[in-house]
């Protein structure tokens, strides 16, 4: 194997490592927020779907517990759905980039 061939292999490997590092950084930076239609509840989740923030307007005090629980759950679910879309995009970008390296 020639020195040129080895340089090409090392170059491709370095490119792939860079792609993986970019994807990892992208996955770690995912945050998605969603608010209820009434804006009484806002939820934020990370790229793994973990709840990282929950904000509630003072007007929630007028809601019964079941309604509030449903509002929190549906809002958090929407934030998780948005984070999943972002995660899917990062992974698609990585997959597409690997096809060109």
mmCIF file with all atom_site columns, C-alpha atoms in Angstrom:
data_model
loop_
_atom_site.group_PDB
_atom_site.id
_atom_site.type_symbol
_atom_site.label_atom_id
_atom_site.label_alt_id
_atom_site.label_comp_id
_atom_site.label_asym_id
_atom_site.label_entity_id
_atom_site.label_seq_id
_atom_site.pdbx_PDB_ins_code
_atom_site.Cartn_x
_atom_site.Cartn_y
_atom_site.Cartn_z
_atom_site.occupancy
_atom_site.B_iso_or_equiv
_atom_site.pdbx_formal_charge
_atom_site.auth_seq_id
_atom_site.auth_comp_id
_atom_site.auth_asym_id
_atom_site.auth_atom_id
_atom_site.pdbx_PDB_model_num
ATOM 1   C CA . UNK A 1 1   ? 0.000   0.000  0.000  1.00 0.00 ? 1   UNK A CA 1
ATOM 2   C CA . UNK A 1 2   ? 1.416   3.340  -0.990 1.00 0.00 ? 2   UNK A CA 1
ATOM 3   C CA . UNK A 1 3   ? 1.814   6.379  1.210  1.00 0.00 ? 3   UNK A CA 1
ATOM 4   C CA . UNK A 1 4   ? -0.875  8.123  -0.868 1.00 0.00 ? 4   UNK A CA 1
ATOM 5   C CA . UNK A 1 5   ? -3.312  5.272  -0.202 1.00 0.00 ? 5   UNK A CA 1
ATOM 6   C CA . UNK A 1 6   ? -2.585  5.413  3.536  1.00 0.00 ? 6   UNK A CA 1
ATOM 7   C CA . UNK A 1 7   ? -3.086  9.195  3.559  1.00 0.00 ? 7   UNK A CA 1
ATOM 8   C CA . UNK A 1 8   ? -6.436  8.743  1.827  1.00 0.00 ? 8   UNK A CA 1
ATOM 9   C CA . UNK A 1 9   ? -7.560  6.131  4.365  1.00 0.00 ? 9   UNK A CA 1
ATOM 10  C CA . UNK A 1 10  ? -6.479  8.285  7.299  1.00 0.00 ? 10  UNK A CA 1
ATOM 11  C CA . UNK A 1 11  ? -8.221  11.289 5.735  1.00 0.00 ? 11  UNK A CA 1
ATOM 12  C CA . UNK A 1 12  ? -11.513 9.388  5.339  1.00 0.00 ? 12  UNK A CA 1
ATOM 13  C CA . UNK A 1 13  ? -11.269 8.095  8.913  1.00 0.00 ? 13  UNK A CA 1
ATOM 14  C CA . UNK A 1 14  ? -10.685 11.621 10.213 1.00 0.00 ? 14  UNK A CA 1
ATOM 15  C CA . UNK A 1 15  ? -13.667 12.874 8.228  1.00 0.00 ? 15  UNK A CA 1
ATOM 16  C CA . UNK A 1 16  ? -15.852 10.149 9.729  1.00 0.00 ? 16  UNK A CA 1
ATOM 17  C CA . UNK A 1 17  ? -14.694 10.973 13.258 1.00 0.00 ? 17  UNK A CA 1
ATOM 18  C CA . UNK A 1 18  ? -15.556 14.627 12.634 1.00 0.00 ? 18  UNK A CA 1
ATOM 19  C CA . UNK A 1 19  ? -19.013 13.647 11.380 1.00 0.00 ? 19  UNK A CA 1
ATOM 20  C CA . UNK A 1 20  ? -19.618 11.549 14.481 1.00 0.00 ? 20  UNK A CA 1
ATOM 21  C CA . UNK A 1 21  ? -18.458 14.335 16.780 1.00 0.00 ? 21  UNK A CA 1
ATOM 22  C CA . UNK A 1 22  ? -20.759 16.811 15.049 1.00 0.00 ? 22  UNK A CA 1
ATOM 23  C CA . UNK A 1 23  ? -23.687 14.409 15.359 1.00 0.00 ? 23  UNK A CA 1
ATOM 24  C CA . UNK A 1 24  ? -22.972 13.824 19.044 1.00 0.00 ? 24  UNK A CA 1
ATOM 25  C CA . UNK A 1 25  ? -22.815 17.560 19.675 1.00 0.00 ? 25  UNK A CA 1
ATOM 26  C CA . UNK A 1 26  ? -26.066 17.975 17.771 1.00 0.00 ? 26  UNK A CA 1
ATOM 27  C CA . UNK A 1 27  ? -27.779 15.269 19.803 1.00 0.00 ? 27  UNK A CA 1
ATOM 28  C CA . UNK A 1 28  ? -26.540 16.718 23.085 1.00 0.00 ? 28  UNK A CA 1
ATOM 29  C CA . UNK A 1 29  ? -27.811 20.193 22.207 1.00 0.00 ? 29  UNK A CA 1
ATOM 30  C CA . UNK A 1 30  ? -31.373 19.178 21.394 1.00 0.00 ? 30  UNK A CA 1
ATOM 31  C CA . UNK A 1 31  ? -33.984 21.028 23.412 1.00 0.00 ? 31  UNK A CA 1
ATOM 32  C CA . UNK A 1 32  ? -37.607 21.248 22.406 1.00 0.00 ? 32  UNK A CA 1
ATOM 33  C CA . UNK A 1 33  ? -40.367 23.332 23.963 1.00 0.00 ? 33  UNK A CA 1
ATOM 34  C CA . UNK A 1 34  ? -44.084 23.111 23.574 1.00 0.00 ? 34  UNK A CA 1
ATOM 35  C CA . UNK A 1 35  ? -46.869 25.157 25.083 1.00 0.00 ? 35  UNK A CA 1
ATOM 36  C CA . UNK A 1 36  ? -50.462 24.203 25.631 1.00 0.00 ? 36  UNK A CA 1
ATOM 37  C CA . UNK A 1 37  ? -53.047 25.904 23.435 1.00 0.00 ? 37  UNK A CA 1
ATOM 38  C CA . UNK A 1 38  ? -54.007 28.090 26.376 1.00 0.00 ? 38  UNK A CA 1
ATOM 39  C CA . UNK A 1 39  ? -50.335 28.861 27.156 1.00 0.00 ? 39  UNK A CA 1
ATOM 40  C CA . UNK A 1 40  ? -50.985 27.742 30.719 1.00 0.00 ? 40  UNK A CA 1
ATOM 41  C CA . UNK A 1 41  ? -48.294 25.057 30.542 1.00 0.00 ? 41  UNK A CA 1
ATOM 42  C CA . UNK A 1 42  ? -44.926 25.003 28.768 1.00 0.00 ? 42  UNK A CA 1
ATOM 43  C CA . UNK A 1 43  ? -42.697 21.945 28.790 1.00 0.00 ? 43  UNK A CA 1
ATOM 44  C CA . UNK A 1 44  ? -39.099 21.513 27.647 1.00 0.00 ? 44  UNK A CA 1
ATOM 45  C CA . UNK A 1 45  ? -37.400 18.188 26.948 1.00 0.00 ? 45  UNK A CA 1
ATOM 46  C CA . UNK A 1 46  ? -33.927 17.159 25.836 1.00 0.00 ? 46  UNK A CA 1
ATOM 47  C CA . UNK A 1 47  ? -32.961 14.877 22.958 1.00 0.00 ? 47  UNK A CA 1
ATOM 48  C CA . UNK A 1 48  ? -33.661 11.796 25.053 1.00 0.00 ? 48  UNK A CA 1
ATOM 49  C CA . UNK A 1 49  ? -37.167 12.953 25.902 1.00 0.00 ? 49  UNK A CA 1
ATOM 50  C CA . UNK A 1 50  ? -36.255 13.834 29.485 1.00 0.00 ? 50  UNK A CA 1
ATOM 51  C CA . UNK A 1 51  ? -38.225 16.693 30.964 1.00 0.00 ? 51  UNK A CA 1
ATOM 52  C CA . UNK A 1 52  ? -35.806 19.567 31.587 1.00 0.00 ? 52  UNK A CA 1
ATOM 53  C CA . UNK A 1 53  ? -38.253 22.363 32.310 1.00 0.00 ? 53  UNK A CA 1
ATOM 54  C CA . UNK A 1 54  ? -41.891 22.863 33.183 1.00 0.00 ? 54  UNK A CA 1
ATOM 55  C CA . UNK A 1 55  ? -43.538 26.259 33.485 1.00 0.00 ? 55  UNK A CA 1
ATOM 56  C CA . UNK A 1 56  ? -47.105 26.892 34.560 1.00 0.00 ? 56  UNK A CA 1
ATOM 57  C CA . UNK A 1 57  ? -49.101 30.076 34.464 1.00 0.00 ? 57  UNK A CA 1
ATOM 58  C CA . UNK A 1 58  ? -50.804 31.227 37.650 1.00 0.00 ? 58  UNK A CA 1
ATOM 59  C CA . UNK A 1 59  ? -54.161 30.620 35.980 1.00 0.00 ? 59  UNK A CA 1
ATOM 60  C CA . UNK A 1 60  ? -53.702 26.850 36.447 1.00 0.00 ? 60  UNK A CA 1
ATOM 61  C CA . UNK A 1 61  ? -55.055 27.329 39.961 1.00 0.00 ? 61  UNK A CA 1
ATOM 62  C CA . UNK A 1 62  ? -58.526 27.385 38.426 1.00 0.00 ? 62  UNK A CA 1
ATOM 63  C CA . UNK A 1 63  ? -58.079 23.913 36.907 1.00 0.00 ? 63  UNK A CA 1
ATOM 64  C CA . UNK A 1 64  ? -58.998 20.687 38.624 1.00 0.00 ? 64  UNK A CA 1
ATOM 65  C CA . UNK A 1 65  ? -56.210 18.143 39.167 1.00 0.00 ? 65  UNK A CA 1
ATOM 66  C CA . UNK A 1 66  ? -57.261 15.813 36.334 1.00 0.00 ? 66  UNK A CA 1
ATOM 67  C CA . UNK A 1 67  ? -57.436 18.622 33.806 1.00 0.00 ? 67  UNK A CA 1
ATOM 68  C CA . UNK A 1 68  ? -54.068 19.972 34.894 1.00 0.00 ? 68  UNK A CA 1
ATOM 69  C CA . UNK A 1 69  ? -52.487 16.509 34.762 1.00 0.00 ? 69  UNK A CA 1
ATOM 70  C CA . UNK A 1 70  ? -53.829 15.961 31.247 1.00 0.00 ? 70  UNK A CA 1
ATOM 71  C CA . UNK A 1 71  ? -52.585 19.394 30.168 1.00 0.00 ? 71  UNK A CA 1
ATOM 72  C CA . UNK A 1 72  ? -49.096 18.749 31.547 1.00 0.00 ? 72  UNK A CA 1
ATOM 73  C CA . UNK A 1 73  ? -48.975 15.288 29.992 1.00 0.00 ? 73  UNK A CA 1
ATOM 74  C CA . UNK A 1 74  ? -50.132 16.371 26.542 1.00 0.00 ? 74  UNK A CA 1
ATOM 75  C CA . UNK A 1 75  ? -47.820 19.391 26.498 1.00 0.00 ? 75  UNK A CA 1
ATOM 76  C CA . UNK A 1 76  ? -44.832 17.301 27.582 1.00 0.00 ? 76  UNK A CA 1
ATOM 77  C CA . UNK A 1 77  ? -45.706 14.703 24.964 1.00 0.00 ? 77  UNK A CA 1
ATOM 78  C CA . UNK A 1 78  ? -45.708 17.374 22.261 1.00 0.00 ? 78  UNK A CA 1
ATOM 79  C CA . UNK A 1 79  ? -42.302 18.665 23.393 1.00 0.00 ? 79  UNK A CA 1
ATOM 80  C CA . UNK A 1 80  ? -40.964 15.096 23.257 1.00 0.00 ? 80  UNK A CA 1
ATOM 81  C CA . UNK A 1 81  ? -42.375 14.684 19.751 1.00 0.00 ? 81  UNK A CA 1
ATOM 82  C CA . UNK A 1 82  ? -40.609 17.853 18.628 1.00 0.00 ? 82  UNK A CA 1
ATOM 83  C CA . UNK A 1 83  ? -37.333 16.663 20.194 1.00 0.00 ? 83  UNK A CA 1
ATOM 84  C CA . UNK A 1 84  ? -37.699 13.343 18.382 1.00 0.00 ? 84  UNK A CA 1
ATOM 85  C CA . UNK A 1 85  ? -38.075 15.210 15.095 1.00 0.00 ? 85  UNK A CA 1
ATOM 86  C CA . UNK A 1 86  ? -34.846 17.100 15.817 1.00 0.00 ? 86  UNK A CA 1
ATOM 87  C CA . UNK A 1 87  ? -33.057 13.878 16.777 1.00 0.00 ? 87  UNK A CA 1
ATOM 88  C CA . UNK A 1 88  ? -34.256 12.200 13.603 1.00 0.00 ? 88  UNK A CA 1
ATOM 89  C CA . UNK A 1 89  ? -32.926 15.108 11.538 1.00 0.00 ? 89  UNK A CA 1
ATOM 90  C CA . UNK A 1 90  ? -29.502 14.937 13.189 1.00 0.00 ? 90  UNK A CA 1
ATOM 91  C CA . UNK A 1 91  ? -29.314 11.198 12.515 1.00 0.00 ? 91  UNK A CA 1
ATOM 92  C CA . UNK A 1 92  ? -30.498 11.620 8.907  1.00 0.00 ? 92  UNK A CA 1
ATOM 93  C CA . UNK A 1 93  ? -27.842 14.275 8.333  1.00 0.00 ? 93  UNK A CA 1
ATOM 94  C CA . UNK A 1 94  ? -25.214 11.920 9.768  1.00 0.00 ? 94  UNK A CA 1
ATOM 95  C CA . UNK A 1 95  ? -26.417 9.028  7.624  1.00 0.00 ? 95  UNK A CA 1
ATOM 96  C CA . UNK A 1 96  ? -26.439 11.165 4.477  1.00 0.00 ? 96  UNK A CA 1
ATOM 97  C CA . UNK A 1 97  ? -22.959 12.504 5.249  1.00 0.00 ? 97  UNK A CA 1
ATOM 98  C CA . UNK A 1 98  ? -21.536 9.017  5.784  1.00 0.00 ? 98  UNK A CA 1
ATOM 99  C CA . UNK A 1 99  ? -22.732 8.147  2.305  1.00 0.00 ? 99  UNK A CA 1
ATOM 100 C CA . UNK A 1 100 ? -20.471 10.845 0.858  1.00 0.00 ? 100 UNK A CA 1
ATOM 101 C CA . UNK A 1 101 ? -17.330 10.070 2.884  1.00 0.00 ? 101 UNK A CA 1
#
